[in-house]
Amino acid sequence: MRFKFLVYTLIISLFSQTCKEEKTLEFKEINVTTSANKVVEINIPEAIGDEEVANAINKRINQIIVSSLIPKSDNKSTTMTVTESIDLFNNEYVAFKTDFPESVMEWDAQIDGEIMYQSDEVVSIAITSYMNTGGAHGNLIINFLNFDVYTGKQLKNEDLFQDYLSFTEIAKDYFNEEIADKKELYFEPDNFKLPKNIGFNEEGVILLYNTYEIAPYSSGITEINIPWEDLQSTLNFL
């Protein structure tokens, strides 16, 4: 009886491993536009492979794009497709030019996606959005998205680390070193907090603070890189 149980357990284990191996995930770059589009340029990675996983990842990427093009106060943005949001952005630009024909200001929307890192367990994607709708300057926002390769589920920052507190202490040291000679440029340099954007690249972990997150617009984006060798004991994924 025990022998049969062990054989059954082995079969289940091999079956589960086979299922994991079958869930291959690849990416191709696509350009998204519409026939009426004049001011929006979108180049993003599209997941292909296991349908359930790919659909989950692509859906989340598309949500980021729509929310970049359409103000968050617009309730339609939660159900709108990317092509619909492109056309709406263009319609708003046409309306602006109609209302202010003397204006020389041109609108611009550029959204690019990049695979920063991919392993057998996790993929990190950066979505960079630049919007200029006639203000004093454009608005650049970068979003890091981390996904479980087997499920397509977006991972929270806490999911990336076995020991989140230890990682926070390591990140704090790197942060303090990065801003040591320019602390006067930051809002609260002695009150460290992790950024919303944490992702992986080939060298290690990236911390990215968008404009206005911890410093004024003039300071730009703050990016901090922490090498793998300093994080081995804290990571859930490699």
PDB file of C-alpha atoms in Angstrom:
ATOM      1  CA  MET A   1       0.000   0.000   0.000  1.00  0.00           C
ATOM      2  CA  ARG A   2       2.792   2.426   0.861  1.00  0.00           C
ATOM      3  CA  PHE A   3       4.512   1.605  -2.437  1.00  0.00           C
ATOM      4  CA  LYS A   4       1.343   2.421  -4.373  1.00  0.00           C
ATOM      5  CA  PHE A   5       1.009   5.697  -2.479  1.00  0.00           C
ATOM      6  CA  LEU A   6       4.570   6.686  -3.362  1.00  0.00           C
ATOM      7  CA  VAL A   7       4.002   5.844  -7.020  1.00  0.00           C
ATOM      8  CA  TYR A   8       0.781   7.891  -7.029  1.00  0.00           C
ATOM      9  CA  THR A   9       2.570  10.836  -5.411  1.00  0.00           C
ATOM     10  CA  LEU A  10       5.357  10.634  -7.992  1.00  0.00           C
ATOM     11  CA  ILE A  11       2.851  10.610 -10.861  1.00  0.00           C
ATOM     12  CA  ILE A  12       1.067  13.676  -9.468  1.00  0.00           C
ATOM     13  CA  SER A  13       4.383  15.466  -9.018  1.00  0.00           C
ATOM     14  CA  LEU A  14       5.484  14.704 -12.579  1.00  0.00           C
ATOM     15  CA  PHE A  15       2.081  15.785 -13.917  1.00  0.00           C
ATOM     16  CA  SER A  16       2.264  19.086 -12.031  1.00  0.00           C
ATOM     17  CA  GLN A  17       5.795  19.697 -13.287  1.00  0.00           C
ATOM     18  CA  THR A  18       4.698  18.954 -16.863  1.00  0.00           C
ATOM     19  CA  CYS A  19       1.847  21.459 -16.529  1.00  0.00           C
ATOM     20  CA  LYS A  20       4.314  24.096 -15.369  1.00  0.00           C
ATOM     21  CA  GLU A  21       6.660  23.382 -18.248  1.00  0.00           C
ATOM     22  CA  GLU A  22       3.782  23.688 -20.742  1.00  0.00           C
ATOM     23  CA  LYS A  23       2.964  27.207 -19.543  1.00  0.00           C
ATOM     24  CA  THR A  24       5.519  28.893 -21.759  1.00  0.00           C
ATOM     25  CA  LEU A  25       5.455  32.676 -21.915  1.00  0.00           C
ATOM     26  CA  GLU A  26       6.973  34.869 -24.604  1.00  0.00           C
ATOM     27  CA  PHE A  27       6.557  38.477 -25.707  1.00  0.00           C
ATOM     28  CA  LYS A  28       6.405  40.324 -28.997  1.00  0.00           C
ATOM     29  CA  GLU A  29       6.383  44.076 -29.525  1.00  0.00           C
ATOM     30  CA  ILE A  30       3.243  45.560 -31.035  1.00  0.00           C
ATOM     31  CA  ASN A  31       2.223  49.027 -32.175  1.00  0.00           C
ATOM     32  CA  VAL A  32      -1.323  50.035 -31.245  1.00  0.00           C
ATOM     33  CA  THR A  33      -3.123  52.749 -33.185  1.00  0.00           C
ATOM     34  CA  THR A  34      -6.414  53.579 -34.937  1.00  0.00           C
ATOM     35  CA  SER A  35      -7.378  55.022 -38.307  1.00  0.00           C
ATOM     36  CA  ALA A  36      -8.186  58.413 -36.759  1.00  0.00           C
ATOM     37  CA  ASN A  37      -5.061  58.613 -34.611  1.00  0.00           C
ATOM     38  CA  LYS A  38      -2.757  61.606 -35.101  1.00  0.00           C
ATOM     39  CA  VAL A  39      -1.059  62.256 -31.746  1.00  0.00           C
ATOM     40  CA  VAL A  40      -0.698  58.947 -29.871  1.00  0.00           C
ATOM     41  CA  GLU A  41       2.228  56.531 -30.286  1.00  0.00           C
ATOM     42  CA  ILE A  42       2.041  53.211 -28.423  1.00  0.00           C
ATOM     43  CA  ASN A  43       4.665  50.438 -28.590  1.00  0.00           C
ATOM     44  CA  ILE A  44       4.253  47.738 -25.972  1.00  0.00           C
ATOM     45  CA  PRO A  45       5.091  44.087 -25.341  1.00  0.00           C
ATOM     46  CA  GLU A  46       2.268  41.611 -25.876  1.00  0.00           C
ATOM     47  CA  ALA A  47       2.352  38.310 -24.001  1.00  0.00           C
ATOM     48  CA  ILE A  48       1.856  35.130 -26.029  1.00  0.00           C
ATOM     49  CA  GLY A  49       1.871  31.472 -25.046  1.00  0.00           C
ATOM     50  CA  ASP A  50      -0.428  30.056 -22.397  1.00  0.00           C
ATOM     51  CA  GLU A  51      -3.741  31.780 -23.127  1.00  0.00           C
ATOM     52  CA  GLU A  52      -4.885  32.282 -19.540  1.00  0.00           C
ATOM     53  CA  VAL A  53      -1.534  33.686 -18.399  1.00  0.00           C
ATOM     54  CA  ALA A  54      -1.050  35.861 -21.483  1.00  0.00           C
ATOM     55  CA  ASN A  55      -4.566  37.298 -21.263  1.00  0.00           C
ATOM     56  CA  ALA A  56      -4.090  38.251 -17.600  1.00  0.00           C
ATOM     57  CA  ILE A  57      -0.812  40.053 -18.315  1.00  0.00           C
ATOM     58  CA  ASN A  58      -2.069  41.807 -21.447  1.00  0.00           C
ATOM     59  CA  LYS A  59      -5.217  42.932 -19.684  1.00  0.00           C
ATOM     60  CA  ARG A  60      -3.209  44.621 -16.939  1.00  0.00           C
ATOM     61  CA  ILE A  61      -0.853  46.287 -19.434  1.00  0.00           C
ATOM     62  CA  ASN A  62      -3.854  47.620 -21.342  1.00  0.00           C
ATOM     63  CA  GLN A  63      -5.377  48.995 -18.135  1.00  0.00           C
ATOM     64  CA  ILE A  64      -2.201  50.987 -17.490  1.00  0.00           C
ATOM     65  CA  ILE A  65      -2.294  52.415 -21.017  1.00  0.00           C
ATOM     66  CA  VAL A  66      -5.952  53.426 -20.781  1.00  0.00           C
ATOM     67  CA  SER A  67      -5.452  55.080 -17.392  1.00  0.00           C
ATOM     68  CA  SER A  68      -2.496  57.016 -18.839  1.00  0.00           C
ATOM     69  CA  LEU A  69      -4.514  58.384 -21.744  1.00  0.00           C
ATOM     70  CA  ILE A  70      -7.767  58.987 -19.892  1.00  0.00           C
ATOM     71  CA  PRO A  71      -8.057  60.961 -16.613  1.00  0.00           C
ATOM     72  CA  LYS A  72      -8.698  58.756 -13.596  1.00  0.00           C
ATOM     73  CA  SER A  73     -11.802  60.805 -12.818  1.00  0.00           C
ATOM     74  CA  ASP A  74     -13.404  59.457 -15.995  1.00  0.00           C
ATOM     75  CA  ASN A  75     -15.483  56.433 -14.941  1.00  0.00           C
ATOM     76  CA  LYS A  76     -15.434  55.102 -18.513  1.00  0.00           C
ATOM     77  CA  SER A  77     -11.716  54.397 -18.224  1.00  0.00           C
ATOM     78  CA  THR A  78     -12.386  51.224 -16.223  1.00  0.00           C
ATOM     79  CA  THR A  79     -14.139  49.517 -19.153  1.00  0.00           C
ATOM     80  CA  MET A  80     -12.577  51.261 -22.149  1.00  0.00           C
ATOM     81  CA  THR A  81     -10.316  49.471 -24.617  1.00  0.00           C
ATOM     82  CA  VAL A  82      -6.935  50.840 -25.670  1.00  0.00           C
ATOM     83  CA  THR A  83      -8.191  51.763 -29.143  1.00  0.00           C
ATOM     84  CA  GLU A  84     -11.203  53.540 -27.657  1.00  0.00           C
ATOM     85  CA  SER A  85      -8.925  55.534 -25.356  1.00  0.00           C
ATOM     86  CA  ILE A  86      -6.697  56.487 -28.309  1.00  0.00           C
ATOM     87  CA  ASP A  87      -9.683  57.824 -30.236  1.00  0.00           C
ATOM     88  CA  LEU A  88     -10.993  59.682 -27.202  1.00  0.00           C
ATOM     89  CA  PHE A  89      -7.596  61.321 -26.643  1.00  0.00           C
ATOM     90  CA  ASN A  90      -7.545  62.375 -30.300  1.00  0.00           C
ATOM     91  CA  ASN A  91     -11.099  63.721 -30.088  1.00  0.00           C
ATOM     92  CA  GLU A  92     -10.134  65.844 -27.095  1.00  0.00           C
ATOM     93  CA  TYR A  93      -7.152  67.197 -29.041  1.00  0.00           C
ATOM     94  CA  VAL A  94      -9.376  68.085 -32.018  1.00  0.00           C
ATOM     95  CA  ALA A  95     -11.831  69.824 -29.664  1.00  0.00           C
ATOM     96  CA  PHE A  96      -8.942  71.782 -28.128  1.00  0.00           C
ATOM     97  CA  LYS A  97      -7.722  72.950 -31.541  1.00  0.00           C
ATOM     98  CA  THR A  98     -11.281  73.930 -32.470  1.00  0.00           C
ATOM     99  CA  ASP A  99     -11.739  75.982 -29.310  1.00  0.00           C
ATOM    100  CA  PHE A 100      -8.265  77.555 -29.517  1.00  0.00           C
ATOM    101  CA  PRO A 101      -7.339  77.727 -33.217  1.00  0.00           C
ATOM    102  CA  GLU A 102      -4.661  80.343 -32.550  1.00  0.00           C
ATOM    103  CA  SER A 103      -2.745  78.009 -30.217  1.00  0.00           C
ATOM    104  CA  VAL A 104       0.518  76.624 -31.587  1.00  0.00           C
ATOM    105  CA  MET A 105       0.670  73.988 -28.858  1.00  0.00           C
ATOM    106  CA  GLU A 106       0.622  70.420 -30.169  1.00  0.00           C
ATOM    107  CA  TRP A 107      -0.470  67.499 -27.995  1.00  0.00           C
ATOM    108  CA  ASP A 108       1.697  64.435 -27.705  1.00  0.00           C
ATOM    109  CA  ALA A 109       1.254  61.013 -26.133  1.00  0.00           C
ATOM    110  CA  GLN A 110       4.026  58.416 -26.194  1.00  0.00           C
ATOM    111  CA  ILE A 111       3.718  55.074 -24.382  1.00  0.00           C
ATOM    112  CA  ASP A 112       6.464  52.450 -24.545  1.00  0.00           C
ATOM    113  CA  GLY A 113       6.808  49.103 -22.844  1.00  0.00           C
ATOM    114  CA  GLU A 114       9.956  47.144 -22.088  1.00  0.00           C
ATOM    115  CA  ILE A 115      10.697  43.702 -20.681  1.00  0.00           C
ATOM    116  CA  MET A 116      13.250  44.512 -17.999  1.00  0.00           C
ATOM    117  CA  TYR A 117      13.720  40.970 -16.716  1.00  0.00           C
ATOM    118  CA  GLN A 118      12.284  37.499 -17.236  1.00  0.00           C
ATOM    119  CA  SER A 119      13.052  34.261 -15.422  1.00  0.00           C
ATOM    120  CA  ASP A 120      11.263  30.926 -15.050  1.00  0.00           C
ATOM    121  CA  GLU A 121       9.188  32.448 -12.244  1.00  0.00           C
ATOM    122  CA  VAL A 122       8.737  36.177 -12.748  1.00  0.00           C
ATOM    123  CA  VAL A 123       8.688  38.840 -15.443  1.00  0.00           C
ATOM    124  CA  SER A 124       9.223  42.566 -14.833  1.00  0.00           C
ATOM    125  CA  ILE A 125       7.804  45.055 -17.329  1.00  0.00           C
ATOM    126  CA  ALA A 126       8.283  48.830 -17.447  1.00  0.00           C
ATOM    127  CA  ILE A 127       5.583  51.010 -19.033  1.00  0.00           C
ATOM    128  CA  THR A 128       6.804  54.554 -19.751  1.00  0.00           C
ATOM    129  CA  SER A 129       4.117  57.145 -20.509  1.00  0.00           C
ATOM    130  CA  TYR A 130       4.804  60.693 -21.667  1.00  0.00           C
ATOM    131  CA  MET A 131       1.834  63.065 -22.004  1.00  0.00           C
ATOM    132  CA  ASN A 132       1.870  66.659 -23.186  1.00  0.00           C
ATOM    133  CA  THR A 133      -1.530  68.316 -23.424  1.00  0.00           C
ATOM    134  CA  GLY A 134      -0.532  71.942 -23.576  1.00  0.00           C
ATOM    135  CA  GLY A 135       0.825  72.647 -20.115  1.00  0.00           C
ATOM    136  CA  ALA A 136       4.133  74.200 -19.149  1.00  0.00           C
ATOM    137  CA  HIS A 137       5.787  70.814 -19.582  1.00  0.00           C
ATOM    138  CA  GLY A 138       4.917  67.238 -20.361  1.00  0.00           C
ATOM    139  CA  ASN A 139       4.298  64.584 -17.738  1.00  0.00           C
ATOM    140  CA  LEU A 140       6.478  61.463 -17.618  1.00  0.00           C
ATOM    141  CA  ILE A 141       5.297  58.473 -15.579  1.00  0.00           C
ATOM    142  CA  ILE A 142       6.933  55.042 -15.351  1.00  0.00           C
ATOM    143  CA  ASN A 143       5.078  52.001 -14.032  1.00  0.00           C
ATOM    144  CA  PHE A 144       6.801  48.734 -13.082  1.00  0.00           C
ATOM    145  CA  LEU A 145       4.635  45.631 -13.372  1.00  0.00           C
ATOM    146  CA  ASN A 146       5.781  42.277 -11.965  1.00  0.00           C
ATOM    147  CA  PHE A 147       3.951  39.097 -12.919  1.00  0.00           C
ATOM    148  CA  ASP A 148       3.994  35.464 -11.857  1.00  0.00           C
ATOM    149  CA  VAL A 149       4.975  33.593 -15.047  1.00  0.00           C
ATOM    150  CA  TYR A 150       2.783  30.556 -14.220  1.00  0.00           C
ATOM    151  CA  THR A 151      -0.438  32.368 -13.348  1.00  0.00           C
ATOM    152  CA  GLY A 152      -0.205  35.829 -14.934  1.00  0.00           C
ATOM    153  CA  LYS A 153      -1.076  37.342 -11.569  1.00  0.00           C
ATOM    154  CA  GLN A 154       0.425  40.763 -10.883  1.00  0.00           C
ATOM    155  CA  LEU A 155       2.694  40.544  -7.856  1.00  0.00           C
ATOM    156  CA  LYS A 156       2.639  43.076  -5.060  1.00  0.00           C
ATOM    157  CA  ASN A 157       5.985  44.458  -3.947  1.00  0.00           C
ATOM    158  CA  GLU A 158       5.711  42.431  -0.755  1.00  0.00           C
ATOM    159  CA  ASP A 159       5.377  39.239  -2.829  1.00  0.00           C
ATOM    160  CA  LEU A 160       8.830  39.718  -4.339  1.00  0.00           C
ATOM    161  CA  PHE A 161      10.714  39.206  -1.093  1.00  0.00           C
ATOM    162  CA  GLN A 162      10.942  36.546   1.588  1.00  0.00           C
ATOM    163  CA  ASP A 163      12.065  39.123   4.132  1.00  0.00           C
ATOM    164  CA  TYR A 164      10.497  42.474   3.261  1.00  0.00           C
ATOM    165  CA  LEU A 165      11.798  44.203   6.381  1.00  0.00           C
ATOM    166  CA  SER A 166      15.394  43.178   5.681  1.00  0.00           C
ATOM    167  CA  PHE A 167      15.022  44.317   2.084  1.00  0.00           C
ATOM    168  CA  THR A 168      13.685  47.672   3.290  1.00  0.00           C
ATOM    169  CA  GLU A 169      16.768  48.198   5.443  1.00  0.00           C
ATOM    170  CA  ILE A 170      19.079  47.361   2.541  1.00  0.00           C
ATOM    171  CA  ALA A 171      17.141  49.686   0.246  1.00  0.00           C
ATOM    172  CA  LYS A 172      17.325  52.465   2.828  1.00  0.00           C
ATOM    173  CA  ASP A 173      21.126  52.261   2.896  1.00  0.00           C
ATOM    174  CA  TYR A 174      21.311  52.492  -0.894  1.00  0.00           C
ATOM    175  CA  PHE A 175      18.835  55.373  -0.921  1.00  0.00           C
ATOM    176  CA  ASN A 176      20.807  57.365   1.641  1.00  0.00           C
ATOM    177  CA  GLU A 177      24.007  56.787  -0.310  1.00  0.00           C
ATOM    178  CA  GLU A 178      22.351  57.921  -3.548  1.00  0.00           C
ATOM    179  CA  ILE A 179      21.064  61.247  -2.172  1.00  0.00           C
ATOM    180  CA  ALA A 180      23.885  61.979   0.296  1.00  0.00           C
ATOM    181  CA  ASP A 181      25.218  65.000  -1.602  1.00  0.00           C
ATOM    182  CA  LYS A 182      21.829  66.376  -2.692  1.00  0.00           C
ATOM    183  CA  LYS A 183      19.498  65.890   0.262  1.00  0.00           C
ATOM    184  CA  GLU A 184      18.263  69.465  -0.017  1.00  0.00           C
ATOM    185  CA  LEU A 185      16.500  68.510  -3.274  1.00  0.00           C
ATOM    186  CA  TYR A 186      14.158  66.030  -1.574  1.00  0.00           C
ATOM    187  CA  PHE A 187      10.949  66.621   0.361  1.00  0.00           C
ATOM    188  CA  GLU A 188      11.732  64.452   3.415  1.00  0.00           C
ATOM    189  CA  PRO A 189      15.185  62.935   2.881  1.00  0.00           C
ATOM    190  CA  ASP A 190      15.392  61.520   6.401  1.00  0.00           C
ATOM    191  CA  ASN A 191      11.983  59.845   6.225  1.00  0.00           C
ATOM    192  CA  PHE A 192      12.728  56.881   3.967  1.00  0.00           C
ATOM    193  CA  LYS A 193       9.924  54.995   2.251  1.00  0.00           C
ATOM    194  CA  LEU A 194      10.031  52.453  -0.535  1.00  0.00           C
ATOM    195  CA  PRO A 195       8.736  53.589  -3.928  1.00  0.00           C
ATOM    196  CA  LYS A 196       5.602  52.286  -5.612  1.00  0.00           C
ATOM    197  CA  ASN A 197       7.838  50.974  -8.402  1.00  0.00           C
ATOM    198  CA  ILE A 198      10.107  48.051  -7.562  1.00  0.00           C
ATOM    199  CA  GLY A 199      11.304  45.790 -10.374  1.00  0.00           C
ATOM    200  CA  PHE A 200      14.051  43.474 -11.545  1.00  0.00           C
ATOM    201  CA  ASN A 201      16.680  43.794 -14.252  1.00  0.00           C
ATOM    202  CA  GLU A 202      19.678  41.631 -15.159  1.00  0.00           C
ATOM    203  CA  GLU A 203      21.849  43.267 -12.473  1.00  0.00           C
ATOM    204  CA  GLY A 204      19.410  43.184  -9.553  1.00  0.00           C
ATOM    205  CA  VAL A 205      16.527  45.215  -8.143  1.00  0.00           C
ATOM    206  CA  ILE A 206      15.516  48.691  -9.304  1.00  0.00           C
ATOM    207  CA  LEU A 207      13.800  51.240  -7.086  1.00  0.00           C
ATOM    208  CA  LEU A 208      12.172  54.017  -9.084  1.00  0.00           C
ATOM    209  CA  TYR A 209      10.578  57.179  -7.703  1.00  0.00           C
ATOM    210  CA  ASN A 210       8.557  59.103 -10.271  1.00  0.00           C
ATOM    211  CA  THR A 211       8.589  62.893 -10.528  1.00  0.00           C
ATOM    212  CA  TYR A 212       6.874  64.534  -7.536  1.00  0.00           C
ATOM    213  CA  GLU A 213       6.906  61.270  -5.541  1.00  0.00           C
ATOM    214  CA  ILE A 214       9.737  62.340  -3.234  1.00  0.00           C
ATOM    215  CA  ALA A 215      11.109  65.467  -4.937  1.00  0.00           C
ATOM    216  CA  PRO A 216       9.942  68.417  -7.074  1.00  0.00           C
ATOM    217  CA  TYR A 217       9.657  68.255 -10.866  1.00  0.00           C
ATOM    218  CA  SER A 218      13.071  69.834 -11.364  1.00  0.00           C
ATOM    219  CA  SER A 219      14.732  66.862  -9.649  1.00  0.00           C
ATOM    220  CA  GLY A 220      13.284  64.422 -12.166  1.00  0.00           C
ATOM    221  CA  ILE A 221      13.109  60.690 -11.592  1.00  0.00           C
ATOM    222  CA  THR A 222      15.171  59.040  -8.855  1.00  0.00           C
ATOM    223  CA  GLU A 223      16.403  55.540  -9.721  1.00  0.00           C
ATOM    224  CA  ILE A 224      18.378  53.282  -7.392  1.00  0.00           C
ATOM    225  CA  ASN A 225      19.944  49.949  -8.375  1.00  0.00           C
ATOM    226  CA  ILE A 226      20.688  47.227  -5.833  1.00  0.00           C
ATOM    227  CA  PRO A 227      22.834  44.283  -7.068  1.00  0.00           C
ATOM    228  CA  TRP A 228      21.691  40.665  -6.719  1.00  0.00           C
ATOM    229  CA  GLU A 229      24.561  39.722  -4.408  1.00  0.00           C
ATOM    230  CA  ASP A 230      23.283  42.075  -1.700  1.00  0.00           C
ATOM    231  CA  LEU A 231      19.766  40.613  -1.813  1.00  0.00           C
ATOM    232  CA  GLN A 232      20.152  36.840  -1.958  1.00  0.00           C
ATOM    233  CA  SER A 233      18.682  36.200   1.487  1.00  0.00           C
ATOM    234  CA  THR A 234      15.654  38.442   0.941  1.00  0.00           C
ATOM    235  CA  LEU A 235      14.350  37.400  -2.486  1.00  0.00           C
ATOM    236  CA  ASN A 236      11.439  35.169  -3.415  1.00  0.00           C
ATOM    237  CA  PHE A 237      12.407  35.147  -7.095  1.00  0.00           C
ATOM    238  CA  LEU A 238      15.671  34.967  -9.029  1.00  0.00           C
TER     239      LEU A 238
END
